[in-house]
Structures are given as structure tokens and as C-alpha cells.
């Protein structure tokens, strides 16, 4: 059992909790809520996004901040006394890459502040427990780092076999009973646990009605990624590292970003063994693999034309993770290398978003359109600008230019924007060129002292 002091700056309190959790990994924290005071809530308010959509009460960040100190003091009193009521989340839908829609929950702004505060406390503890295979929604970790680790593993194994998995409706099917048992191993503070239970039972407001929920945690809630990581840390990460790895005959690797993950195996027999038992493992905790989106993919390095094909040797396939399709390709020097390109449906969705924006802002000044489109292109490059993806970046830039010209052409019947005229406009208002922001080779050189000395 452990108790931590609530005095001092917020960062000091969090570091104190983290130190205790790091030094005693079996310790159960029973008194944590007292570290949350008005100053702590103020820091949670500062860290919270201000441009998010309002919840069912319609209150915005600006409105809440007009009487911030009084609101935070009242929130703290209700949180500590147990009278805090978790309002239902507002149901909304966002487009998915496959053309469908993903349901998300939008808490009230006050709920977001308190969820952020509780998340900060849980993060201090669980960051000491989470494994290196987990990358999503963790401080100091990014999707591009996960992709680089995956690229390095694939390269070292010369491809191997990839188990591409998709958990069907993870956030909607997470079992609260299992989550509570996982939390019991580290956090038993009554105030925190009662508040988390209230969020799990808050329900969903949709079409004018409140629907109670017995499973899941709303995707979109501030605390949901933390609870998801705690759940999958126990269900997947520790199982893979502690049970699967020691039983494999060859090398293997797990890369997980929230509920998206892939497993890489050097040997086919290892891959097929895990492919068979993984549904059973997840099923024990109420989770199901999507039958059409979960598959085992041969991903060995392609044969050279002069190499004989082995008996039953399949041709390498491709797989997707974090918006990229991973595939084998020739380098400039003719070697086989693992490359990543923008997923086709992600590229299509990005172009559709540009079309919708140009349609909506068709009559804005050209200089304003140029500024906005430049920012969108820079944002696209900032994520998809990885080594080997230059062609896809160039196609997106070409599509943006064509879409811009098309909608400028519709502004007036008299002043048509033909290509010669548009090219002159681009000289005056050039759009950002494709750029590789995340270079594997730059990353390798930055970690190699000898390469920096050259």
C-alpha cells in the first residue's frame, strides 16, 4: 500500500507518484485523489484542448474559463465528496477510411477537465509499467517512432510473416469487469475508482435519448485511451512478451498503437501458432478479431530473378498500419527494401477533404485560399512524408493543384482559369513541394556518433 504527498507543484507530485511506481512495481496505490487540488485541476484545464466540440450541456471552454477558479473549486468539492455526476456523452460520428463511420463520445467540457486530471495521475503510474511495444497515446512516443521500429524489425528479419489484426469494435466491447480487475493490481484509491466507474456507466446521448452502456468506454473521451492502454497492456502486451516470445523458435515483434497492432514473425510455424491462439486469448476478455481484416501475410523479401523458388514459397504481400501500406520495393541501388506508401483510401479521403474545402471557400480571396491550402499540404507532408513515399506525396500535391484550379475555374463564367493562367498564378502563389520529413537515414545518422563525425 502506498501514500503520496499532495503538496508542491503539479510536476513534482506526478514525479513523486512515478518514482514510487517505478521503484515498487508490485505496489498498490490506495491514496491518490488527495494530490488533485485546484492547482492540479488548473493544470488539467491548461492541458485540455480548447477547440473541441461541446458536450450535451453545450458549454464551451471559453464559457467555462470565464469563472474558472470558482468552477474548478466546485468541481473539486464534488469530486472529493463523491457527489460528482458524470453526464452522458454526446454521440457523434467521424468518417472511417473504409467509407463507414466511427462512433465517438463527446464529454462535457468540465468532464474533460476532470478526466484529464485523473489521466495525469494514472499516467504517472502506468508509464512505469507499459512495455516498449506500446506506442499510442503515451508521452514522448509517436506513430512515426512506432513505424520506424516496425521498419527496423521487418528489415532485420528480412520480412518474415506478418499477422495484421483488427479488434472489432474495441472501445465499444471493452469489459468493465476485466478493466476493474486490471486496475485493482495498481490503483485502489476509492475516489478515483468511483469516478472512473461513473464514466463507464455514464451512457450515451443520441437522438434525444440517453442510452445506458454496459460495455466499453466511449471513443473520444479524454480518459478512454489510457483505459484502453491499461486493458491491452494486460490482455495483449504482457502476454506477447511473457508467454508468446519465450515459446517462439524464431524472432518476433509486436507493434501496437492503441487498438491497432501487427505482429511480425521470422518463421511461418511461429506465425501460424499465434494466429490460431490469438482469437482465444482476446475472447477470454470479451474481444473479437474482425474476420475480414485479420490475416496472416507472407512478407519475406522477394526473390531475385536468378534465385530458384523454394517449394510452396508464396509471393510477398502487403499490409497496412497507421495510414501506410508496407511493401517491398527496389532501392535506387537495386536492393530489396521495405517501403511505406500512403494507403489508397487515406489518399482518396484526403483529396475529398480538399475538394469539400475548396467548394465551401470558392469565393474567398486567392491569397487566403493559398494560405489555407499551403497549411493543409504542410500538414499532410508532416505525417505522410516518410522515406520512400515521395511519389504519393507528389500525387497529393498534383491533386490539390487540380482541385484548386477546378474550383477557381467555377468562380466566373467570364474569367476561366485555364492551365496556362493557373500556372502563372502558381508562380505567384506556389504550393509547398513534397518533402520527406521523417527520413530513416537521417534518423540512423543522428543515432550513430561516427556518422555525425563524417
mmCIF file with all atom_site columns, N, CA and C in Angstrom, residues 3-69:
data_model
loop_
_atom_site.group_PDB
_atom_site.id
_atom_site.type_symbol
_atom_site.label_atom_id
_atom_site.label_alt_id
_atom_site.label_comp_id
_atom_site.label_asym_id
_atom_site.label_entity_id
_atom_site.label_seq_id
_atom_site.pdbx_PDB_ins_code
_atom_site.Cartn_x
_atom_site.Cartn_y
_atom_site.Cartn_z
_atom_site.occupancy
_atom_site.B_iso_or_equiv
_atom_site.pdbx_formal_charge
_atom_site.auth_seq_id
_atom_site.auth_comp_id
_atom_site.auth_asym_id
_atom_site.auth_atom_id
_atom_site.pdbx_PDB_model_num
ATOM 1   N N  . UNK A 1 3  ? 1.126   5.743  -0.025  1.00 0.00 ? 3  UNK A N  1
ATOM 2   C CA . UNK A 1 3  ? 0.505   7.056  0.104   1.00 0.00 ? 3  UNK A CA 1
ATOM 3   C C  . UNK A 1 3  ? 1.497   8.079  -0.402  1.00 0.00 ? 3  UNK A C  1
ATOM 4   N N  . UNK A 1 4  ? 1.011   9.065  -1.164  1.00 0.00 ? 4  UNK A N  1
ATOM 5   C CA . UNK A 1 4  ? 1.879   10.095 -1.713  1.00 0.00 ? 4  UNK A CA 1
ATOM 6   C C  . UNK A 1 4  ? 1.416   11.453 -1.249  1.00 0.00 ? 4  UNK A C  1
ATOM 7   N N  . UNK A 1 5  ? 2.366   12.342 -1.088  1.00 0.00 ? 5  UNK A N  1
ATOM 8   C CA . UNK A 1 5  ? 2.040   13.684 -0.602  1.00 0.00 ? 5  UNK A CA 1
ATOM 9   C C  . UNK A 1 5  ? 1.400   14.504 -1.703  1.00 0.00 ? 5  UNK A C  1
ATOM 10  N N  . UNK A 1 6  ? 0.456   15.399 -1.315  1.00 0.00 ? 6  UNK A N  1
ATOM 11  C CA . UNK A 1 6  ? -0.227  16.232 -2.293  1.00 0.00 ? 6  UNK A CA 1
ATOM 12  C C  . UNK A 1 6  ? 0.332   17.632 -2.366  1.00 0.00 ? 6  UNK A C  1
ATOM 13  N N  . UNK A 1 7  ? 1.411   17.896 -1.645  1.00 0.00 ? 7  UNK A N  1
ATOM 14  C CA . UNK A 1 7  ? 1.971   19.242 -1.645  1.00 0.00 ? 7  UNK A CA 1
ATOM 15  C C  . UNK A 1 7  ? 2.938   19.427 -2.804  1.00 0.00 ? 7  UNK A C  1
ATOM 16  N N  . UNK A 1 8  ? 3.259   20.696 -3.107  1.00 0.00 ? 8  UNK A N  1
ATOM 17  C CA . UNK A 1 8  ? 4.233   21.007 -4.139  1.00 0.00 ? 8  UNK A CA 1
ATOM 18  C C  . UNK A 1 8  ? 3.601   21.208 -5.492  1.00 0.00 ? 8  UNK A C  1
ATOM 19  N N  . UNK A 1 9  ? 4.402   21.645 -6.489  1.00 0.00 ? 9  UNK A N  1
ATOM 20  C CA . UNK A 1 9  ? 3.900   21.844 -7.846  1.00 0.00 ? 9  UNK A CA 1
ATOM 21  C C  . UNK A 1 9  ? 3.365   20.545 -8.438  1.00 0.00 ? 9  UNK A C  1
ATOM 22  N N  . UNK A 1 10 ? 2.530   20.698 -9.452  1.00 0.00 ? 10 UNK A N  1
ATOM 23  C CA . UNK A 1 10 ? 1.906   19.535 -10.071 1.00 0.00 ? 10 UNK A CA 1
ATOM 24  C C  . UNK A 1 10 ? 2.963   18.570 -10.605 1.00 0.00 ? 10 UNK A C  1
ATOM 25  N N  . UNK A 1 11 ? 3.975   19.095 -11.292 1.00 0.00 ? 11 UNK A N  1
ATOM 26  C CA . UNK A 1 11 ? 5.002   18.232 -11.864 1.00 0.00 ? 11 UNK A CA 1
ATOM 27  C C  . UNK A 1 11 ? 5.744   17.462 -10.785 1.00 0.00 ? 11 UNK A C  1
ATOM 28  N N  . UNK A 1 12 ? 5.977   18.085 -9.627  1.00 0.00 ? 12 UNK A N  1
ATOM 29  C CA . UNK A 1 12 ? 6.661   17.405 -8.527  1.00 0.00 ? 12 UNK A CA 1
ATOM 30  C C  . UNK A 1 12 ? 5.813   16.276 -7.976  1.00 0.00 ? 12 UNK A C  1
ATOM 31  N N  . UNK A 1 13 ? 4.518   16.511 -7.840  1.00 0.00 ? 13 UNK A N  1
ATOM 32  C CA . UNK A 1 13 ? 3.624   15.479 -7.340  1.00 0.00 ? 13 UNK A CA 1
ATOM 33  C C  . UNK A 1 13 ? 3.574   14.280 -8.282  1.00 0.00 ? 13 UNK A C  1
ATOM 34  N N  . UNK A 1 14 ? 3.501   14.559 -9.562  1.00 0.00 ? 14 UNK A N  1
ATOM 35  C CA . UNK A 1 14 ? 3.445   13.475 -10.536 1.00 0.00 ? 14 UNK A CA 1
ATOM 36  C C  . UNK A 1 14 ? 4.744   12.684 -10.554 1.00 0.00 ? 14 UNK A C  1
ATOM 37  N N  . UNK A 1 15 ? 5.858   13.375 -10.439 1.00 0.00 ? 15 UNK A N  1
ATOM 38  C CA . UNK A 1 15 ? 7.145   12.677 -10.410 1.00 0.00 ? 15 UNK A CA 1
ATOM 39  C C  . UNK A 1 15 ? 7.279   11.831 -9.155  1.00 0.00 ? 15 UNK A C  1
ATOM 40  N N  . UNK A 1 16 ? 6.715   12.307 -8.047  1.00 0.00 ? 16 UNK A N  1
ATOM 41  C CA . UNK A 1 16 ? 6.754   11.537 -6.810  1.00 0.00 ? 16 UNK A CA 1
ATOM 42  C C  . UNK A 1 16 ? 5.960   10.235 -6.957  1.00 0.00 ? 16 UNK A C  1
ATOM 43  N N  . UNK A 1 17 ? 4.784   10.332 -7.589  1.00 0.00 ? 17 UNK A N  1
ATOM 44  C CA . UNK A 1 17 ? 3.976   9.133  -7.841  1.00 0.00 ? 17 UNK A CA 1
ATOM 45  C C  . UNK A 1 17 ? 4.724   8.183  -8.779  1.00 0.00 ? 17 UNK A C  1
ATOM 46  N N  . UNK A 1 18 ? 5.305   8.739  -9.831  1.00 0.00 ? 18 UNK A N  1
ATOM 47  C CA . UNK A 1 18 ? 6.031   7.924  -10.798 1.00 0.00 ? 18 UNK A CA 1
ATOM 48  C C  . UNK A 1 18 ? 7.217   7.216  -10.146 1.00 0.00 ? 18 UNK A C  1
ATOM 49  N N  . UNK A 1 19 ? 7.905   7.902  -9.266  1.00 0.00 ? 19 UNK A N  1
ATOM 50  C CA . UNK A 1 19 ? 9.070   7.318  -8.590  1.00 0.00 ? 19 UNK A CA 1
ATOM 51  C C  . UNK A 1 19 ? 8.643   6.131  -7.727  1.00 0.00 ? 19 UNK A C  1
ATOM 52  N N  . UNK A 1 20 ? 7.553   6.299  -6.982  1.00 0.00 ? 20 UNK A N  1
ATOM 53  C CA . UNK A 1 20 ? 7.042   5.200  -6.171  1.00 0.00 ? 20 UNK A CA 1
ATOM 54  C C  . UNK A 1 20 ? 6.654   4.000  -7.043  1.00 0.00 ? 20 UNK A C  1
ATOM 55  N N  . UNK A 1 21 ? 5.959   4.281  -8.141  1.00 0.00 ? 21 UNK A N  1
ATOM 56  C CA . UNK A 1 21 ? 5.520   3.210  -9.027  1.00 0.00 ? 21 UNK A CA 1
ATOM 57  C C  . UNK A 1 21 ? 6.701   2.514  -9.690  1.00 0.00 ? 21 UNK A C  1
ATOM 58  N N  . UNK A 1 22 ? 7.733   3.284  -10.007 1.00 0.00 ? 22 UNK A N  1
ATOM 59  C CA . UNK A 1 22 ? 8.914   2.725  -10.674 1.00 0.00 ? 22 UNK A CA 1
ATOM 60  C C  . UNK A 1 22 ? 9.738   1.861  -9.728  1.00 0.00 ? 22 UNK A C  1
ATOM 61  N N  . UNK A 1 23 ? 9.874   2.298  -8.478  1.00 0.00 ? 23 UNK A N  1
ATOM 62  C CA . UNK A 1 23 ? 10.705  1.580  -7.522  1.00 0.00 ? 23 UNK A CA 1
ATOM 63  C C  . UNK A 1 23 ? 10.013  0.352  -6.950  1.00 0.00 ? 23 UNK A C  1
ATOM 64  N N  . UNK A 1 24 ? 8.687   0.335  -6.920  1.00 0.00 ? 24 UNK A N  1
ATOM 65  C CA . UNK A 1 24 ? 7.944   -0.805 -6.386  1.00 0.00 ? 24 UNK A CA 1
ATOM 66  C C  . UNK A 1 24 ? 6.837   -1.163 -7.370  1.00 0.00 ? 24 UNK A C  1
ATOM 67  N N  . UNK A 1 25 ? 7.164   -2.006 -8.322  1.00 0.00 ? 25 UNK A N  1
ATOM 68  C CA . UNK A 1 25 ? 6.231   -2.296 -9.413  1.00 0.00 ? 25 UNK A CA 1
ATOM 69  C C  . UNK A 1 25 ? 5.058   -3.163 -8.984  1.00 0.00 ? 25 UNK A C  1
ATOM 70  N N  . UNK A 1 26 ? 5.135   -3.739 -7.789  1.00 0.00 ? 26 UNK A N  1
ATOM 71  C CA . UNK A 1 26 ? 4.001   -4.511 -7.279  1.00 0.00 ? 26 UNK A CA 1
ATOM 72  C C  . UNK A 1 26 ? 3.149   -3.694 -6.303  1.00 0.00 ? 26 UNK A C  1
ATOM 73  N N  . UNK A 1 27 ? 3.529   -2.446 -6.097  1.00 0.00 ? 27 UNK A N  1
ATOM 74  C CA . UNK A 1 27 ? 2.831   -1.612 -5.122  1.00 0.00 ? 27 UNK A CA 1
ATOM 75  C C  . UNK A 1 27 ? 1.429   -1.249 -5.592  1.00 0.00 ? 27 UNK A C  1
ATOM 76  N N  . UNK A 1 28 ? 0.481   -1.315 -4.675  1.00 0.00 ? 28 UNK A N  1
ATOM 77  C CA . UNK A 1 28 ? -0.902  -0.898 -4.952  1.00 0.00 ? 28 UNK A CA 1
ATOM 78  C C  . UNK A 1 28 ? -1.102  0.484  -4.337  1.00 0.00 ? 28 UNK A C  1
ATOM 79  N N  . UNK A 1 29 ? -1.520  1.436  -5.131  1.00 0.00 ? 29 UNK A N  1
ATOM 80  C CA . UNK A 1 29 ? -1.695  2.817  -4.681  1.00 0.00 ? 29 UNK A CA 1
ATOM 81  C C  . UNK A 1 29 ? -3.130  2.993  -4.170  1.00 0.00 ? 29 UNK A C  1
ATOM 82  N N  . UNK A 1 30 ? -3.247  3.264  -2.892  1.00 0.00 ? 30 UNK A N  1
ATOM 83  C CA . UNK A 1 30 ? -4.571  3.363  -2.268  1.00 0.00 ? 30 UNK A CA 1
ATOM 84  C C  . UNK A 1 30 ? -4.994  4.794  -1.973  1.00 0.00 ? 30 UNK A C  1
ATOM 85  N N  . UNK A 1 31 ? -4.065  5.734  -1.942  1.00 0.00 ? 31 UNK A N  1
ATOM 86  C CA . UNK A 1 31 ? -4.411  7.138  -1.670  1.00 0.00 ? 31 UNK A CA 1
ATOM 87  C C  . UNK A 1 31 ? -3.759  8.017  -2.726  1.00 0.00 ? 31 UNK A C  1
ATOM 88  N N  . UNK A 1 32 ? -4.538  8.398  -3.695  1.00 0.00 ? 32 UNK A N  1
ATOM 89  C CA . UNK A 1 32 ? -4.041  9.217  -4.805  1.00 0.00 ? 32 UNK A CA 1
ATOM 90  C C  . UNK A 1 32 ? -4.862  10.481 -5.016  1.00 0.00 ? 32 UNK A C  1
ATOM 91  N N  . UNK A 1 33 ? -6.144  10.450 -4.681  1.00 0.00 ? 33 UNK A N  1
ATOM 92  C CA . UNK A 1 33 ? -7.031  11.566 -5.016  1.00 0.00 ? 33 UNK A CA 1
ATOM 93  C C  . UNK A 1 33 ? -6.607  12.859 -4.346  1.00 0.00 ? 33 UNK A C  1
ATOM 94  N N  . UNK A 1 34 ? -5.913  12.780 -3.188  1.00 0.00 ? 34 UNK A N  1
ATOM 95  C CA . UNK A 1 34 ? -5.567  13.995 -2.471  1.00 0.00 ? 34 UNK A CA 1
ATOM 96  C C  . UNK A 1 34 ? -4.509  14.836 -3.194  1.00 0.00 ? 34 UNK A C  1
ATOM 97  N N  . UNK A 1 35 ? -3.822  14.244 -4.202  1.00 0.00 ? 35 UNK A N  1
ATOM 98  C CA . UNK A 1 35 ? -2.856  15.047 -4.957  1.00 0.00 ? 35 UNK A CA 1
ATOM 99  C C  . UNK A 1 35 ? -3.584  15.988 -5.917  1.00 0.00 ? 35 UNK A C  1
ATOM 100 N N  . UNK A 1 36 ? -4.860  15.716 -6.173  1.00 0.00 ? 36 UNK A N  1
ATOM 101 C CA . UNK A 1 36 ? -5.640  16.565 -7.074  1.00 0.00 ? 36 UNK A CA 1
ATOM 102 C C  . UNK A 1 36 ? -6.285  17.677 -6.258  1.00 0.00 ? 36 UNK A C  1
ATOM 103 N N  . UNK A 1 37 ? -5.839  18.901 -6.492  1.00 0.00 ? 37 UNK A N  1
ATOM 104 C CA . UNK A 1 37 ? -6.430  20.073 -5.866  1.00 0.00 ? 37 UNK A CA 1
ATOM 105 C C  . UNK A 1 37 ? -6.760  21.085 -6.959  1.00 0.00 ? 37 UNK A C  1
ATOM 106 N N  . UNK A 1 38 ? -7.086  22.295 -6.581  1.00 0.00 ? 38 UNK A N  1
ATOM 107 C CA . UNK A 1 38 ? -7.451  23.305 -7.576  1.00 0.00 ? 38 UNK A CA 1
ATOM 108 C C  . UNK A 1 38 ? -6.289  23.584 -8.520  1.00 0.00 ? 38 UNK A C  1
ATOM 109 N N  . UNK A 1 39 ? -5.080  23.639 -7.976  1.00 0.00 ? 39 UNK A N  1
ATOM 110 C CA . UNK A 1 39 ? -3.914  23.859 -8.837  1.00 0.00 ? 39 UNK A CA 1
ATOM 111 C C  . UNK A 1 39 ? -3.764  22.729 -9.847  1.00 0.00 ? 39 UNK A C  1
ATOM 112 N N  . UNK A 1 40 ? -4.001  21.501 -9.409  1.00 0.00 ? 40 UNK A N  1
ATOM 113 C CA . UNK A 1 40 ? -3.906  20.342 -10.290 1.00 0.00 ? 40 UNK A CA 1
ATOM 114 C C  . UNK A 1 40 ? -4.971  20.417 -11.389 1.00 0.00 ? 40 UNK A C  1
ATOM 115 N N  . UNK A 1 41 ? -6.204  20.777 -11.005 1.00 0.00 ? 41 UNK A N  1
ATOM 116 C CA . UNK A 1 41 ? -7.273  20.916 -11.991 1.00 0.00 ? 41 UNK A CA 1
ATOM 117 C C  . UNK A 1 41 ? -6.985  22.065 -12.955 1.00 0.00 ? 41 UNK A C  1
ATOM 118 N N  . UNK A 1 42 ? -6.346  23.116 -12.447 1.00 0.00 ? 42 UNK A N  1
ATOM 119 C CA . UNK A 1 42 ? -5.994  24.234 -13.319 1.00 0.00 ? 42 UNK A CA 1
ATOM 120 C C  . UNK A 1 42 ? -4.996  23.788 -14.387 1.00 0.00 ? 42 UNK A C  1
ATOM 121 N N  . UNK A 1 43 ? -4.047  22.931 -13.978 1.00 0.00 ? 43 UNK A N  1
ATOM 122 C CA . UNK A 1 43 ? -3.089  22.398 -14.944 1.00 0.00 ? 43 UNK A CA 1
ATOM 123 C C  . UNK A 1 43 ? -3.782  21.471 -15.942 1.00 0.00 ? 43 UNK A C  1
ATOM 124 N N  . UNK A 1 44 ? -4.752  20.683 -15.460 1.00 0.00 ? 44 UNK A N  1
ATOM 125 C CA . UNK A 1 44 ? -5.520  19.832 -16.368 1.00 0.00 ? 44 UNK A CA 1
ATOM 126 C C  . UNK A 1 44 ? -6.305  20.680 -17.367 1.00 0.00 ? 44 UNK A C  1
ATOM 127 N N  . UNK A 1 45 ? -6.867  21.781 -16.874 1.00 0.00 ? 45 UNK A N  1
ATOM 128 C CA . UNK A 1 45 ? -7.581  22.719 -17.755 1.00 0.00 ? 45 UNK A CA 1
ATOM 129 C C  . UNK A 1 45 ? -6.629  23.286 -18.805 1.00 0.00 ? 45 UNK A C  1
ATOM 130 N N  . UNK A 1 46 ? -5.406  23.611 -18.405 1.00 0.00 ? 46 UNK A N  1
ATOM 131 C CA . UNK A 1 46 ? -4.427  24.171 -19.338 1.00 0.00 ? 46 UNK A CA 1
ATOM 132 C C  . UNK A 1 46 ? -4.043  23.160 -20.415 1.00 0.00 ? 46 UNK A C  1
ATOM 133 N N  . UNK A 1 47 ? -3.967  21.888 -20.039 1.00 0.00 ? 47 UNK A N  1
ATOM 134 C CA . UNK A 1 47 ? -3.542  20.858 -20.986 1.00 0.00 ? 47 UNK A CA 1
ATOM 135 C C  . UNK A 1 47 ? -4.665  20.402 -21.908 1.00 0.00 ? 47 UNK A C  1
ATOM 136 N N  . UNK A 1 48 ? -5.879  20.742 -21.564 1.00 0.00 ? 48 UNK A N  1
ATOM 137 C CA . UNK A 1 48 ? -7.016  20.260 -22.347 1.00 0.00 ? 48 UNK A CA 1
ATOM 138 C C  . UNK A 1 48 ? -7.183  21.070 -23.623 1.00 0.00 ? 48 UNK A C  1
ATOM 139 N N  . UNK A 1 49 ? -7.546  20.396 -24.707 1.00 0.00 ? 49 UNK A N  1
ATOM 140 C CA . UNK A 1 49 ? -7.842  21.086 -25.963 1.00 0.00 ? 49 UNK A CA 1
ATOM 141 C C  . UNK A 1 49 ? -9.001  22.051 -25.764 1.00 0.00 ? 49 UNK A C  1
ATOM 142 N N  . UNK A 1 50 ? -8.869  23.229 -26.348 1.00 0.00 ? 50 UNK A N  1
ATOM 143 C CA . UNK A 1 50 ? -9.931  24.239 -26.189 1.00 0.00 ? 50 UNK A CA 1
ATOM 144 C C  . UNK A 1 50 ? -10.884 24.294 -27.380 1.00 0.00 ? 50 UNK A C  1
ATOM 145 N N  . UNK A 1 51 ? -10.519 23.621 -28.482 1.00 0.00 ? 51 UNK A N  1
ATOM 146 C CA . UNK A 1 51 ? -11.332 23.738 -29.698 1.00 0.00 ? 51 UNK A CA 1
ATOM 147 C C  . UNK A 1 51 ? -12.240 22.535 -29.916 1.00 0.00 ? 51 UNK A C  1
ATOM 148 N N  . UNK A 1 52 ? -12.348 21.673 -28.895 1.00 0.00 ? 52 UNK A N  1
ATOM 149 C CA . UNK A 1 52 ? -13.201 20.508 -29.053 1.00 0.00 ? 52 UNK A CA 1
ATOM 150 C C  . UNK A 1 52 ? -14.673 20.870 -29.045 1.00 0.00 ? 52 UNK A C  1
ATOM 151 N N  . UNK A 1 53 ? -15.482 19.990 -29.591 1.00 0.00 ? 53 UNK A N  1
ATOM 152 C CA . UNK A 1 53 ? -16.923 20.221 -29.627 1.00 0.00 ? 53 UNK A CA 1
ATOM 153 C C  . UNK A 1 53 ? -17.501 20.132 -28.214 1.00 0.00 ? 53 UNK A C  1
ATOM 154 N N  . UNK A 1 54 ? -18.519 20.918 -27.905 1.00 0.00 ? 54 UNK A N  1
ATOM 155 C CA . UNK A 1 54 ? -19.137 20.857 -26.568 1.00 0.00 ? 54 UNK A CA 1
ATOM 156 C C  . UNK A 1 54 ? -19.953 19.589 -26.384 1.00 0.00 ? 54 UNK A C  1
ATOM 157 N N  . UNK A 1 55 ? -20.159 19.222 -25.109 1.00 0.00 ? 55 UNK A N  1
ATOM 158 C CA . UNK A 1 55 ? -20.949 18.047 -24.787 1.00 0.00 ? 55 UNK A CA 1
ATOM 159 C C  . UNK A 1 55 ? -22.427 18.365 -24.747 1.00 0.00 ? 55 UNK A C  1
ATOM 160 N N  . UNK A 1 56 ? -23.185 17.564 -23.982 1.00 0.00 ? 56 UNK A N  1
ATOM 161 C CA . UNK A 1 56 ? -24.645 17.711 -24.004 1.00 0.00 ? 56 UNK A CA 1
ATOM 162 C C  . UNK A 1 56 ? -25.103 19.007 -23.355 1.00 0.00 ? 56 UNK A C  1
ATOM 163 N N  . UNK A 1 57 ? -24.245 19.627 -22.505 1.00 0.00 ? 57 UNK A N  1
ATOM 164 C CA . UNK A 1 57 ? -24.661 20.882 -21.872 1.00 0.00 ? 57 UNK A CA 1
ATOM 165 C C  . UNK A 1 57 ? -24.371 22.093 -22.745 1.00 0.00 ? 57 UNK A C  1
ATOM 166 N N  . UNK A 1 58 ? -23.642 21.891 -23.870 1.00 0.00 ? 58 UNK A N  1
ATOM 167 C CA . UNK A 1 58 ? -23.348 22.986 -24.795 1.00 0.00 ? 58 UNK A CA 1
ATOM 168 C C  . UNK A 1 58 ? -22.300 23.965 -24.309 1.00 0.00 ? 58 UNK A C  1
ATOM 169 N N  . UNK A 1 59 ? -21.697 23.734 -23.153 1.00 0.00 ? 59 UNK A N  1
ATOM 170 C CA . UNK A 1 59 ? -20.731 24.686 -22.595 1.00 0.00 ? 59 UNK A CA 1
ATOM 171 C C  . UNK A 1 59 ? -19.385 24.572 -23.297 1.00 0.00 ? 59 UNK A C  1
ATOM 172 N N  . UNK A 1 60 ? -18.810 25.704 -23.676 1.00 0.00 ? 60 UNK A N  1
ATOM 173 C CA . UNK A 1 60 ? -17.515 25.739 -24.351 1.00 0.00 ? 60 UNK A CA 1
ATOM 174 C C  . UNK A 1 60 ? -16.406 26.014 -23.350 1.00 0.00 ? 60 UNK A C  1
ATOM 175 N N  . UNK A 1 61 ? -15.163 25.856 -23.815 1.00 0.00 ? 61 UNK A N  1
ATOM 176 C CA . UNK A 1 61 ? -14.008 26.143 -22.959 1.00 0.00 ? 61 UNK A CA 1
ATOM 177 C C  . UNK A 1 61 ? -13.984 27.605 -22.549 1.00 0.00 ? 61 UNK A C  1
ATOM 178 N N  . UNK A 1 62 ? -14.339 28.486 -23.462 1.00 0.00 ? 62 UNK A N  1
ATOM 179 C CA . UNK A 1 62 ? -14.327 29.922 -23.162 1.00 0.00 ? 62 UNK A CA 1
ATOM 180 C C  . UNK A 1 62 ? -15.345 30.254 -22.073 1.00 0.00 ? 62 UNK A C  1
ATOM 181 N N  . UNK A 1 63 ? -16.517 29.666 -22.182 1.00 0.00 ? 63 UNK A N  1
ATOM 182 C CA . UNK A 1 63 ? -17.555 29.925 -21.184 1.00 0.00 ? 63 UNK A CA 1
ATOM 183 C C  . UNK A 1 63 ? -17.140 29.383 -19.816 1.00 0.00 ? 63 UNK A C  1
ATOM 184 N N  . UNK A 1 64 ? -16.544 28.218 -19.785 1.00 0.00 ? 64 UNK A N  1
ATOM 185 C CA . UNK A 1 64 ? -16.103 27.629 -18.522 1.00 0.00 ? 64 UNK A CA 1
ATOM 186 C C  . UNK A 1 64 ? -14.989 28.465 -17.900 1.00 0.00 ? 64 UNK A C  1
ATOM 187 N N  . UNK A 1 65 ? -14.129 29.014 -18.750 1.00 0.00 ? 65 UNK A N  1
ATOM 188 C CA . UNK A 1 65 ? -12.997 29.782 -18.251 1.00 0.00 ? 65 UNK A CA 1
ATOM 189 C C  . UNK A 1 65 ? -13.339 31.178 -17.761 1.00 0.00 ? 65 UNK A C  1
ATOM 190 N N  . UNK A 1 66 ? -14.555 31.651 -18.017 1.00 0.00 ? 66 UNK A N  1
ATOM 191 C CA . UNK A 1 66 ? -14.927 32.997 -17.569 1.00 0.00 ? 66 UNK A CA 1
ATOM 192 C C  . UNK A 1 66 ? -14.990 33.091 -16.044 1.00 0.00 ? 66 UNK A C  1
ATOM 193 N N  . UNK A 1 67 ? -15.295 31.998 -15.399 1.00 0.00 ? 67 UNK A N  1
ATOM 194 C CA . UNK A 1 67 ? -15.294 31.958 -13.931 1.00 0.00 ? 67 UNK A CA 1
ATOM 195 C C  . UNK A 1 67 ? -14.530 30.714 -13.506 1.00 0.00 ? 67 UNK A C  1
ATOM 196 N N  . UNK A 1 68 ? -13.291 30.621 -13.983 1.00 0.00 ? 68 UNK A N  1
ATOM 197 C CA . UNK A 1 68 ? -12.528 29.384 -13.883 1.00 0.00 ? 68 UNK A CA 1
ATOM 198 C C  . UNK A 1 68 ? -12.298 28.953 -12.441 1.00 0.00 ? 68 UNK A C  1
ATOM 199 N N  . UNK A 1 69 ? -11.820 29.850 -11.589 1.00 0.00 ? 69 UNK A N  1
ATOM 200 C CA . UNK A 1 69 ? -11.462 29.450 -10.229 1.00 0.00 ? 69 UNK A CA 1
ATOM 201 C C  . UNK A 1 69 ? -12.674 28.919 -9.456  1.00 0.00 ? 69 UNK A C  1
#
